Amino acid sequence: MQDTARVVVIGGGVVGCSVLYHLAKGGWTDVLLLERSELTSGSTWHAAGGCHTINGDPNVAKLQKYTIDLYREIEELSGHATGFHMTGGVLLASTEDRFDWLKSTVAKGRLQGIDAEIITPERAHELMPLLDPSKFVGAVETTVDGHLDPSGVTYAYAKSARKLGASIETHTKVEAITRNSGGWTVHTNKGDVACEHVVNAGGLWAREVGRMVGLEIPILAMEHMYLLTEDMPEVAEVNATTGKEVIHAVDFDGELYLRQERGGMLMGTYEKACVPWSVRETPWEFGHELLQPDIDRIAPSLEVGFEHFPAFANAGIKQIINGPFTFAPDGNPLVGPIRGLPGFWSACGVMAGFSQGGGVGLSLANWMIDGDPGFDVWAMDVARYGDWATLAYTNPKVQENYARRFSIKFPNEELPAARPHKTTPIYDKLLGMGAQMGDSWGLEAPLWFSPDDTRDVFSWRRSTDHDHVAAEVHACRNGVGIMETSGFSKFAVRGPGARDFLDRVFACKIPQPGRMALAPMLKEDGKIQGDLTISCLAEGDFFLAGSGMAEVFYTRWFEKFMLKDGSVTLEVIGLGMVGLAIAGPKSRALMEAVTGQDMSNEVMRFMAVRHMNVGLAPAIVGRVSFTGDLGYELWMKPEYQRSIFDLLMQAGEPLGIKPFGLRALNSMRLEKNYGGWAREYRPLYGPVEAGLDRFVAYSKDAAFVGKDGALAERDTGGALRLMGFTVETTDADVIGDEPIWLNGERVGFVTSGGYAHHSGVSMALGYVDKSHAASDGNWAIELLDELRPAKPQHAPLFDANGARQRG
């Protein structure tokens, strides 16, 4: 076995072999895959082998489409059959809520060129005669669905990789991994391999591989069962009549998936009574074994299956397969570089390996070779979890996700497992005021307040929170509102080199002492990598705040460009500092009452920041508000939050102070056309396209990251434009990824939306081709399979000239 390699890939399942293939295809041929047994010895060999393109996240769907399109390529290169059958399929809804979800999913798929069509249950029955159309209210016909031979695909990847120059060593167990001056040393039962990069594609053993370098990977293996029937005459009839296989079917409300397997059928289920496997450690000796079937556990799902697909009631069961698959807490893969471990990469938790494995391999190989995945992979980025995703947190969240895999996740639904996890000092006070909490990167954060004990009714349409959120907005726009902001990511950048470091990492002008700046951060290609605020508290002392869910993502980026001379330090503050914000025309009066200081515009103008005492407690106060109104952000140590909150509530009572949550904030920022991270601002768009170019200091001397790309985009104008729209709706609002139409043609897509209570209209933000941005034609936005008339809003609906915010 070779003792050096540029990359060592650990794990010989479909994901590891895909990564190996894509690295070799990208020109990195000095790559070595290590497998403790034979290829496919983990979850791969017993997988049901289905593959599809439909996904709730259009960016993941795009990679799934790539994966399926790839099978012909690796089959031809390797000469090894993948066993891929493109059958098409039907997605079935037995409730109106599910049918609404399917409609939205089809609309999202159109953005990626994924063909799907809304059909009637009767048409679904024509396509898939085994189903009973009376059990369903609607369906979707898909074309890019099929099934394959799991081992065949894996060996096709492996043989293709070898043809391109990669190496594979089986029966080679990784026993330890250590850092060295040049990268890593992988210690195996056959000797050591020195390498620059290590890829953890360990599958069932990904936790064990992670622990070798001090990581606790947030994944858990779950037992998963599917059954194979004896030959069925109904299947033979379909084959004889159509000359084709029985197509795939997914019965979401029955929690079932089905496809033909030889002369019979395969039926699998994600049962509610799910069972984790090997909760803390995966035994190394486990390999080509199956787990003991438990038909009683899946009996409720099978009963629904026999009712919805009557032919199964008379079919004999030939075999029940029960094997373990790994899941992350949200069911998506964990892909990308590990913060703080240069050269160590994750390719774990890919439970849908035959739908996603190709896309995972491509994006990770791009990331390693080019420094960028080449796609927007936020939904799969390992950085979306922090050290709060402990083993004790992961296990119940994975079980919740598994049990709900075919359940509807409504836009206003919050899931309860492993909660509350992180809380702030005023958590109990907020609950006492009726706060309805959401999970914000593991932190309990108020979504809205219900003084009369109203609870959310989960829906695709406006719900019971609507009037309460309206009252919160009214209080902010006409008096003063208070909101907790502790969920932001927070960083301290200090030292004599701090300004130079920030000047390199951010595209904006770095503020002077006592000032704040809105700070876009760009990738090397000029696309948006982040959107934060920078506060200069003193020369060499900066406070940064950004999206909470991007804390690890941002930290990983900062560390990539950290100065090596020791002149700058980066502190990830987390909940070491918590926050409150007040907003509204009476917020200045409230601040003067609690600080005893002159807060006039002449003294504390817009985007000013300073240390101040709020009552007895020290705080950082910045004059800025994401509501787009007059407002202030207050940051303090946790031990001071309760006293500051109590003081603000007491002093604000005569002013009509009212707490507000994230839903009211969303309503107010929409009518200011303000974008947000991971929606309007993400690595797909440039600053001109996103409307952030006014914050980019193109002429500053510093060669900031992405400057050349930003200048090129400025010269060309980019391809897209972020626009605001009012939408003529009745009882529903857009949430994101809905198509935007102009004169009967799809020209863009929604990034986010909701109801703007102060303006009394439904709103959407979204990107369109720049050639259409100024059109006065017939605009529409597709919402729940209806084209709703829309009107561009080129100026904010609220305070268009910024008089209230800046005055």
mmCIF file of N, CA and C in Angstrom, residues 42-136:
data_model
loop_
_atom_site.group_PDB
_atom_site.id
_atom_site.type_symbol
_atom_site.label_atom_id
_atom_site.label_comp_id
_atom_site.label_asym_id
_atom_site.label_seq_id
_atom_site.Cartn_x
_atom_site.Cartn_y
_atom_site.Cartn_z
ATOM 1 N N GLY A 42 -21.253 -1.076 4.289
ATOM 2 C CA GLY A 42 -22.032 -0.405 5.334
ATOM 3 C C GLY A 42 -23.512 -0.398 5.006
ATOM 4 N N SER A 43 -24.064 0.802 4.789
ATOM 5 C CA SER A 43 -25.484 0.932 4.460
ATOM 6 C C SER A 43 -25.759 0.711 2.976
ATOM 7 N N THR A 44 -24.734 0.830 2.139
ATOM 8 C CA THR A 44 -24.954 0.854 0.696
ATOM 9 C C THR A 44 -25.573 -0.427 0.178
ATOM 10 N N TRP A 45 -25.060 -1.569 0.600
ATOM 11 C CA TRP A 45 -25.426 -2.827 -0.063
ATOM 12 C C TRP A 45 -26.886 -3.204 0.151
ATOM 13 N N HIS A 46 -27.487 -2.803 1.288
ATOM 14 C CA HIS A 46 -28.876 -3.205 1.556
ATOM 15 C C HIS A 46 -29.877 -2.091 1.282
ATOM 16 N N ALA A 47 -29.433 -0.992 0.630
ATOM 17 C CA ALA A 47 -30.344 0.103 0.324
ATOM 18 C C ALA A 47 -31.414 -0.349 -0.665
ATOM 19 N N ALA A 48 -32.579 0.301 -0.598
ATOM 20 C CA ALA A 48 -33.677 -0.045 -1.504
ATOM 21 C C ALA A 48 -33.370 0.362 -2.943
ATOM 22 N N GLY A 49 -32.459 1.313 -3.123
ATOM 23 C CA GLY A 49 -31.986 1.649 -4.459
ATOM 24 C C GLY A 49 -32.865 2.599 -5.244
ATOM 25 N N GLY A 50 -33.818 3.242 -4.599
ATOM 26 C CA GLY A 50 -34.629 4.223 -5.305
ATOM 27 C C GLY A 50 -33.901 5.547 -5.444
ATOM 28 N N CYS A 51 -34.248 6.316 -6.466
ATOM 29 C CA CYS A 51 -33.645 7.636 -6.642
ATOM 30 C C CYS A 51 -34.659 8.558 -7.295
ATOM 31 N N HIS A 52 -34.567 9.829 -6.915
ATOM 32 C CA HIS A 52 -35.551 10.812 -7.375
ATOM 33 C C HIS A 52 -34.925 12.195 -7.322
ATOM 34 N N THR A 53 -35.583 13.158 -7.950
ATOM 35 C CA THR A 53 -35.055 14.523 -7.985
ATOM 36 C C THR A 53 -35.823 15.473 -7.074
ATOM 37 N N ILE A 54 -37.067 15.153 -6.770
ATOM 38 C CA ILE A 54 -37.891 16.074 -5.984
ATOM 39 C C ILE A 54 -37.302 16.253 -4.594
ATOM 40 N N ASN A 55 -37.148 17.515 -4.175
ATOM 41 C CA ASN A 55 -36.658 17.833 -2.837
ATOM 42 C C ASN A 55 -37.217 19.200 -2.447
ATOM 43 N N GLY A 56 -37.474 19.397 -1.167
ATOM 44 C CA GLY A 56 -38.011 20.664 -0.704
ATOM 45 C C GLY A 56 -37.074 21.835 -0.907
ATOM 46 N N ASP A 57 -35.763 21.572 -0.992
ATOM 47 C CA ASP A 57 -34.776 22.622 -1.242
ATOM 48 C C ASP A 57 -34.358 22.536 -2.706
ATOM 49 N N PRO A 58 -34.645 23.564 -3.517
ATOM 50 C CA PRO A 58 -34.308 23.502 -4.939
ATOM 51 C C PRO A 58 -32.829 23.294 -5.212
ATOM 52 N N ASN A 59 -31.965 23.779 -4.336
ATOM 53 C CA ASN A 59 -30.530 23.600 -4.551
ATOM 54 C C ASN A 59 -30.119 22.149 -4.353
ATOM 55 N N VAL A 60 -30.743 21.465 -3.392
ATOM 56 C CA VAL A 60 -30.495 20.035 -3.217
ATOM 57 C C VAL A 60 -31.095 19.263 -4.392
ATOM 58 N N ALA A 61 -32.279 19.680 -4.843
ATOM 59 C CA ALA A 61 -32.911 19.028 -5.987
ATOM 60 C C ALA A 61 -32.014 19.104 -7.224
ATOM 61 N N LYS A 62 -31.348 20.234 -7.389
ATOM 62 C CA LYS A 62 -30.441 20.395 -8.536
ATOM 63 C C LYS A 62 -29.317 19.368 -8.480
ATOM 64 N N LEU A 63 -28.769 19.137 -7.293
ATOM 65 C CA LEU A 63 -27.698 18.157 -7.149
ATOM 66 C C LEU A 63 -28.233 16.737 -7.293
ATOM 67 N N GLN A 64 -29.491 16.512 -6.892
ATOM 68 C CA GLN A 64 -30.072 15.189 -7.100
ATOM 69 C C GLN A 64 -30.274 14.917 -8.590
ATOM 70 N N LYS A 65 -30.678 15.912 -9.331
ATOM 71 C CA LYS A 65 -30.813 15.749 -10.776
ATOM 72 C C LYS A 65 -29.457 15.439 -11.403
ATOM 73 N N TYR A 66 -28.417 16.139 -10.942
ATOM 74 C CA TYR A 66 -27.072 15.845 -11.437
ATOM 75 C C TYR A 66 -26.693 14.397 -11.146
ATOM 76 N N THR A 67 -27.004 13.918 -9.946
ATOM 77 C CA THR A 67 -26.651 12.556 -9.560
ATOM 78 C C THR A 67 -27.256 11.550 -10.522
ATOM 79 N N ILE A 68 -28.543 11.704 -10.817
ATOM 80 C CA ILE A 68 -29.213 10.742 -11.693
ATOM 81 C C ILE A 68 -28.673 10.839 -13.114
ATOM 82 N N ASP A 69 -28.412 12.045 -13.582
ATOM 83 C CA ASP A 69 -27.856 12.212 -14.929
ATOM 84 C C ASP A 69 -26.464 11.603 -15.043
ATOM 85 N N LEU A 70 -25.779 11.459 -13.896
ATOM 86 C CA LEU A 70 -24.398 10.974 -13.899
ATOM 87 C C LEU A 70 -24.298 9.470 -14.153
ATOM 88 N N TYR A 71 -25.361 8.724 -13.902
ATOM 89 C CA TYR A 71 -25.241 7.266 -13.936
ATOM 90 C C TYR A 71 -24.841 6.728 -15.304
ATOM 91 N N ARG A 72 -25.349 7.337 -16.349
ATOM 92 C CA ARG A 72 -24.953 6.889 -17.687
ATOM 93 C C ARG A 72 -23.461 7.135 -17.915
ATOM 94 N N GLU A 73 -22.967 8.263 -17.417
ATOM 95 C CA GLU A 73 -21.546 8.605 -17.599
ATOM 96 C C GLU A 73 -20.632 7.589 -16.932
ATOM 97 N N ILE A 74 -20.898 7.249 -15.672
ATOM 98 C CA ILE A 74 -19.995 6.317 -14.986
ATOM 99 C C ILE A 74 -20.170 4.892 -15.499
ATOM 100 N N GLU A 75 -21.350 4.572 -15.992
ATOM 101 C CA GLU A 75 -21.549 3.243 -16.574
ATOM 102 C C GLU A 75 -20.720 3.084 -17.838
ATOM 103 N N GLU A 76 -20.719 4.127 -18.667
ATOM 104 C CA GLU A 76 -19.946 4.069 -19.911
ATOM 105 C C GLU A 76 -18.448 4.071 -19.633
ATOM 106 N N LEU A 77 -17.996 4.890 -18.685
ATOM 107 C CA LEU A 77 -16.563 4.963 -18.401
ATOM 108 C C LEU A 77 -16.052 3.687 -17.764
ATOM 109 N N SER A 78 -16.822 3.136 -16.848
ATOM 110 C CA SER A 78 -16.360 1.973 -16.090
ATOM 111 C C SER A 78 -16.611 0.652 -16.803
ATOM 112 N N GLY A 79 -17.611 0.626 -17.684
ATOM 113 C CA GLY A 79 -18.026 -0.633 -18.267
ATOM 114 C C GLY A 79 -18.773 -1.524 -17.291
ATOM 115 N N HIS A 80 -19.201 -0.945 -16.172
ATOM 116 C CA HIS A 80 -19.886 -1.707 -15.127
ATOM 117 C C HIS A 80 -21.337 -1.235 -15.049
ATOM 118 N N ALA A 81 -22.277 -2.161 -15.109
ATOM 119 C CA ALA A 81 -23.692 -1.818 -15.135
ATOM 120 C C ALA A 81 -24.142 -1.241 -13.793
ATOM 121 N N THR A 82 -24.911 -0.166 -13.858
ATOM 122 C CA THR A 82 -25.488 0.418 -12.647
ATOM 123 C C THR A 82 -26.874 -0.141 -12.348
ATOM 124 N N GLY A 83 -27.455 -0.821 -13.320
ATOM 125 C CA GLY A 83 -28.801 -1.359 -13.118
ATOM 126 C C GLY A 83 -29.861 -0.279 -13.011
ATOM 127 N N PHE A 84 -29.608 0.866 -13.627
ATOM 128 C CA PHE A 84 -30.543 1.982 -13.466
ATOM 129 C C PHE A 84 -31.755 1.806 -14.371
ATOM 130 N N HIS A 85 -32.941 1.928 -13.774
ATOM 131 C CA HIS A 85 -34.215 1.868 -14.481
ATOM 132 C C HIS A 85 -34.916 3.211 -14.289
ATOM 133 N N MET A 86 -35.120 3.958 -15.346
ATOM 134 C CA MET A 86 -35.849 5.224 -15.275
ATOM 135 C C MET A 86 -37.322 4.936 -15.528
ATOM 136 N N THR A 87 -38.089 4.851 -14.471
ATOM 137 C CA THR A 87 -39.486 4.451 -14.591
ATOM 138 C C THR A 87 -40.460 5.616 -14.520
ATOM 139 N N GLY A 88 -40.045 6.731 -13.911
ATOM 140 C CA GLY A 88 -40.998 7.769 -13.572
ATOM 141 C C GLY A 88 -41.768 7.379 -12.325
ATOM 142 N N GLY A 89 -42.650 8.271 -11.893
ATOM 143 C CA GLY A 89 -43.359 7.953 -10.665
ATOM 144 C C GLY A 89 -44.524 8.882 -10.406
ATOM 145 N N VAL A 90 -45.231 8.574 -9.319
ATOM 146 C CA VAL A 90 -46.312 9.435 -8.849
ATOM 147 C C VAL A 90 -46.098 9.720 -7.369
ATOM 148 N N LEU A 91 -46.320 10.970 -6.989
ATOM 149 C CA LEU A 91 -46.304 11.396 -5.594
ATOM 150 C C LEU A 91 -47.750 11.641 -5.200
ATOM 151 N N LEU A 92 -48.200 11.041 -4.112
ATOM 152 C CA LEU A 92 -49.620 10.968 -3.805
ATOM 153 C C LEU A 92 -49.971 11.741 -2.551
ATOM 154 N N ALA A 93 -51.115 12.419 -2.607
ATOM 155 C CA ALA A 93 -51.603 13.191 -1.464
ATOM 156 C C ALA A 93 -53.005 12.716 -1.116
ATOM 157 N N SER A 94 -53.229 12.373 0.139
ATOM 158 C CA SER A 94 -54.565 11.963 0.571
ATOM 159 C C SER A 94 -55.262 13.050 1.375
ATOM 160 N N THR A 95 -54.608 14.211 1.559
ATOM 161 C CA THR A 95 -55.235 15.346 2.227
ATOM 162 C C THR A 95 -54.987 16.602 1.412
ATOM 163 N N GLU A 96 -55.824 17.602 1.619
ATOM 164 C CA GLU A 96 -55.660 18.862 0.896
ATOM 165 C C GLU A 96 -54.366 19.570 1.309
ATOM 166 N N ASP A 97 -54.009 19.457 2.593
ATOM 167 C CA ASP A 97 -52.757 20.070 3.036
ATOM 168 C C ASP A 97 -51.565 19.462 2.303
ATOM 169 N N ARG A 98 -51.573 18.144 2.175
ATOM 170 C CA ARG A 98 -50.476 17.496 1.452
ATOM 171 C C ARG A 98 -50.491 17.906 -0.013
ATOM 172 N N PHE A 99 -51.671 18.029 -0.577
ATOM 173 C CA PHE A 99 -51.761 18.423 -1.981
ATOM 174 C C PHE A 99 -51.216 19.838 -2.173
ATOM 175 N N ASP A 100 -51.492 20.736 -1.224
ATOM 176 C CA ASP A 100 -50.903 22.083 -1.283
ATOM 177 C C ASP A 100 -49.387 21.997 -1.259
ATOM 178 N N TRP A 101 -48.851 21.132 -0.411
ATOM 179 C CA TRP A 101 -47.402 20.965 -0.329
ATOM 180 C C TRP A 101 -46.841 20.464 -1.654
ATOM 181 N N LEU A 102 -47.517 19.490 -2.270
ATOM 182 C CA LEU A 102 -47.043 18.974 -3.544
ATOM 183 C C LEU A 102 -47.059 20.058 -4.622
ATOM 184 N N LYS A 103 -48.074 20.892 -4.600
ATOM 185 C CA LYS A 103 -48.141 21.986 -5.577
ATOM 186 C C LYS A 103 -46.937 22.910 -5.435
ATOM 187 N N SER A 104 -46.600 23.239 -4.196
ATOM 188 C CA SER A 104 -45.462 24.134 -3.985
ATOM 189 C C SER A 104 -44.158 23.459 -4.386
ATOM 190 N N THR A 105 -44.068 22.152 -4.156
ATOM 191 C CA THR A 105 -42.852 21.420 -4.506
ATOM 192 C C THR A 105 -42.660 21.359 -6.016
ATOM 193 N N VAL A 106 -43.749 21.170 -6.748
ATOM 194 C CA VAL A 106 -43.668 21.156 -8.209
ATOM 195 C C VAL A 106 -43.196 22.517 -8.721
ATOM 196 N N ALA A 107 -43.727 23.585 -8.138
ATOM 197 C CA ALA A 107 -43.315 24.927 -8.558
ATOM 198 C C ALA A 107 -41.827 25.132 -8.323
ATOM 199 N N LYS A 108 -41.333 24.690 -7.172
ATOM 200 C CA LYS A 108 -39.906 24.808 -6.890
ATOM 201 C C LYS A 108 -39.080 24.021 -7.901
ATOM 202 N N GLY A 109 -39.551 22.819 -8.236
ATOM 203 C CA GLY A 109 -38.807 21.972 -9.167
ATOM 204 C C GLY A 109 -38.642 22.611 -10.527
ATOM 205 N N ARG A 110 -39.624 23.398 -10.941
ATOM 206 C CA ARG A 110 -39.528 24.054 -12.248
ATOM 207 C C ARG A 110 -38.311 24.967 -12.333
ATOM 208 N N LEU A 111 -37.915 25.529 -11.185
ATOM 209 C CA LEU A 111 -36.765 26.435 -11.183
ATOM 210 C C LEU A 111 -35.494 25.718 -11.604
ATOM 211 N N GLN A 112 -35.425 24.397 -11.368
ATOM 212 C CA GLN A 112 -34.234 23.631 -11.706
ATOM 213 C C GLN A 112 -34.437 22.776 -12.951
ATOM 214 N N GLY A 113 -35.503 23.025 -13.691
ATOM 215 C CA GLY A 113 -35.756 22.261 -14.899
ATOM 216 C C GLY A 113 -36.201 20.844 -14.628
ATOM 217 N N ILE A 114 -36.807 20.599 -13.471
ATOM 218 C CA ILE A 114 -37.269 19.266 -13.108
ATOM 219 C C ILE A 114 -38.728 19.137 -13.515
ATOM 220 N N ASP A 115 -38.998 18.194 -14.404
ATOM 221 C CA ASP A 115 -40.345 18.034 -14.945
ATOM 222 C C ASP A 115 -41.244 17.313 -13.951
ATOM 223 N N ALA A 116 -42.367 17.915 -13.655
ATOM 224 C CA ALA A 116 -43.390 17.300 -12.821
ATOM 225 C C ALA A 116 -44.713 17.974 -13.137
ATOM 226 N N GLU A 117 -45.804 17.222 -13.001
ATOM 227 C CA GLU A 117 -47.117 17.737 -13.406
ATOM 228 C C GLU A 117 -48.152 17.364 -12.358
ATOM 229 N N ILE A 118 -48.961 18.344 -11.967
ATOM 230 C CA ILE A 118 -50.079 18.087 -11.071
ATOM 231 C C ILE A 118 -51.129 17.279 -11.833
ATOM 232 N N ILE A 119 -51.582 16.182 -11.235
ATOM 233 C CA ILE A 119 -52.563 15.319 -11.901
ATOM 234 C C ILE A 119 -53.657 14.918 -10.912
ATOM 235 N N THR A 120 -54.724 14.347 -11.440
ATOM 236 C CA THR A 120 -55.827 13.865 -10.614
ATOM 237 C C THR A 120 -55.512 12.465 -10.089
ATOM 238 N N PRO A 121 -56.211 12.025 -9.049
ATOM 239 C CA PRO A 121 -56.028 10.638 -8.579
ATOM 240 C C PRO A 121 -56.367 9.628 -9.670
ATOM 241 N N GLU A 122 -57.338 9.960 -10.505
ATOM 242 C CA GLU A 122 -57.706 9.028 -11.568
ATOM 243 C C GLU A 122 -56.571 8.861 -12.576
ATOM 244 N N ARG A 123 -55.912 9.973 -12.894
ATOM 245 C CA ARG A 123 -54.759 9.883 -13.796
ATOM 246 C C ARG A 123 -53.627 9.115 -13.130
ATOM 247 N N ALA A 124 -53.443 9.312 -11.823
ATOM 248 C CA ALA A 124 -52.422 8.555 -11.098
ATOM 249 C C ALA A 124 -52.714 7.064 -11.169
ATOM 250 N N HIS A 125 -53.992 6.704 -11.084
ATOM 251 C CA HIS A 125 -54.379 5.291 -11.177
ATOM 252 C C HIS A 125 -54.068 4.721 -12.562
ATOM 253 N N GLU A 126 -54.263 5.540 -13.601
ATOM 254 C CA GLU A 126 -53.921 5.089 -14.949
ATOM 255 C C GLU A 126 -52.427 4.803 -15.051
ATOM 256 N N LEU A 127 -51.638 5.649 -14.428
ATOM 257 C CA LEU A 127 -50.188 5.477 -14.504
ATOM 258 C C LEU A 127 -49.692 4.352 -13.609
ATOM 259 N N MET A 128 -50.322 4.199 -12.446
ATOM 260 C CA MET A 128 -49.892 3.213 -11.468
ATOM 261 C C MET A 128 -51.139 2.443 -11.009
ATOM 262 N N PRO A 129 -51.551 1.402 -11.769
ATOM 263 C CA PRO A 129 -52.847 0.751 -11.546
ATOM 264 C C PRO A 129 -53.002 0.055 -10.197
ATOM 265 N N LEU A 130 -51.936 -0.091 -9.437
ATOM 266 C CA LEU A 130 -52.058 -0.786 -8.158
ATOM 267 C C LEU A 130 -52.692 0.081 -7.079
ATOM 268 N N LEU A 131 -52.793 1.398 -7.283
ATOM 269 C CA LEU A 131 -53.335 2.271 -6.246
ATOM 270 C C LEU A 131 -54.846 2.421 -6.393
ATOM 271 N N ASP A 132 -55.489 2.771 -5.271
ATOM 272 C CA ASP A 132 -56.924 3.030 -5.226
ATOM 273 C C ASP A 132 -57.122 4.545 -5.283
ATOM 274 N N PRO A 133 -57.634 5.068 -6.398
ATOM 275 C CA PRO A 133 -57.716 6.537 -6.534
ATOM 276 C C PRO A 133 -58.664 7.180 -5.527
ATOM 277 N N SER A 134 -59.587 6.423 -4.968
ATOM 278 C CA SER A 134 -60.529 7.012 -4.014
ATOM 279 C C SER A 134 -59.859 7.412 -2.704
ATOM 280 N N LYS A 135 -58.628 6.958 -2.478
ATOM 281 C CA LYS A 135 -57.921 7.258 -1.226
ATOM 282 C C LYS A 135 -57.103 8.537 -1.311
ATOM 283 N N PHE A 136 -57.111 9.175 -2.482
ATOM 284 C CA PHE A 136 -56.245 10.337 -2.682
ATOM 285 C C PHE A 136 -57.033 11.515 -3.230
#
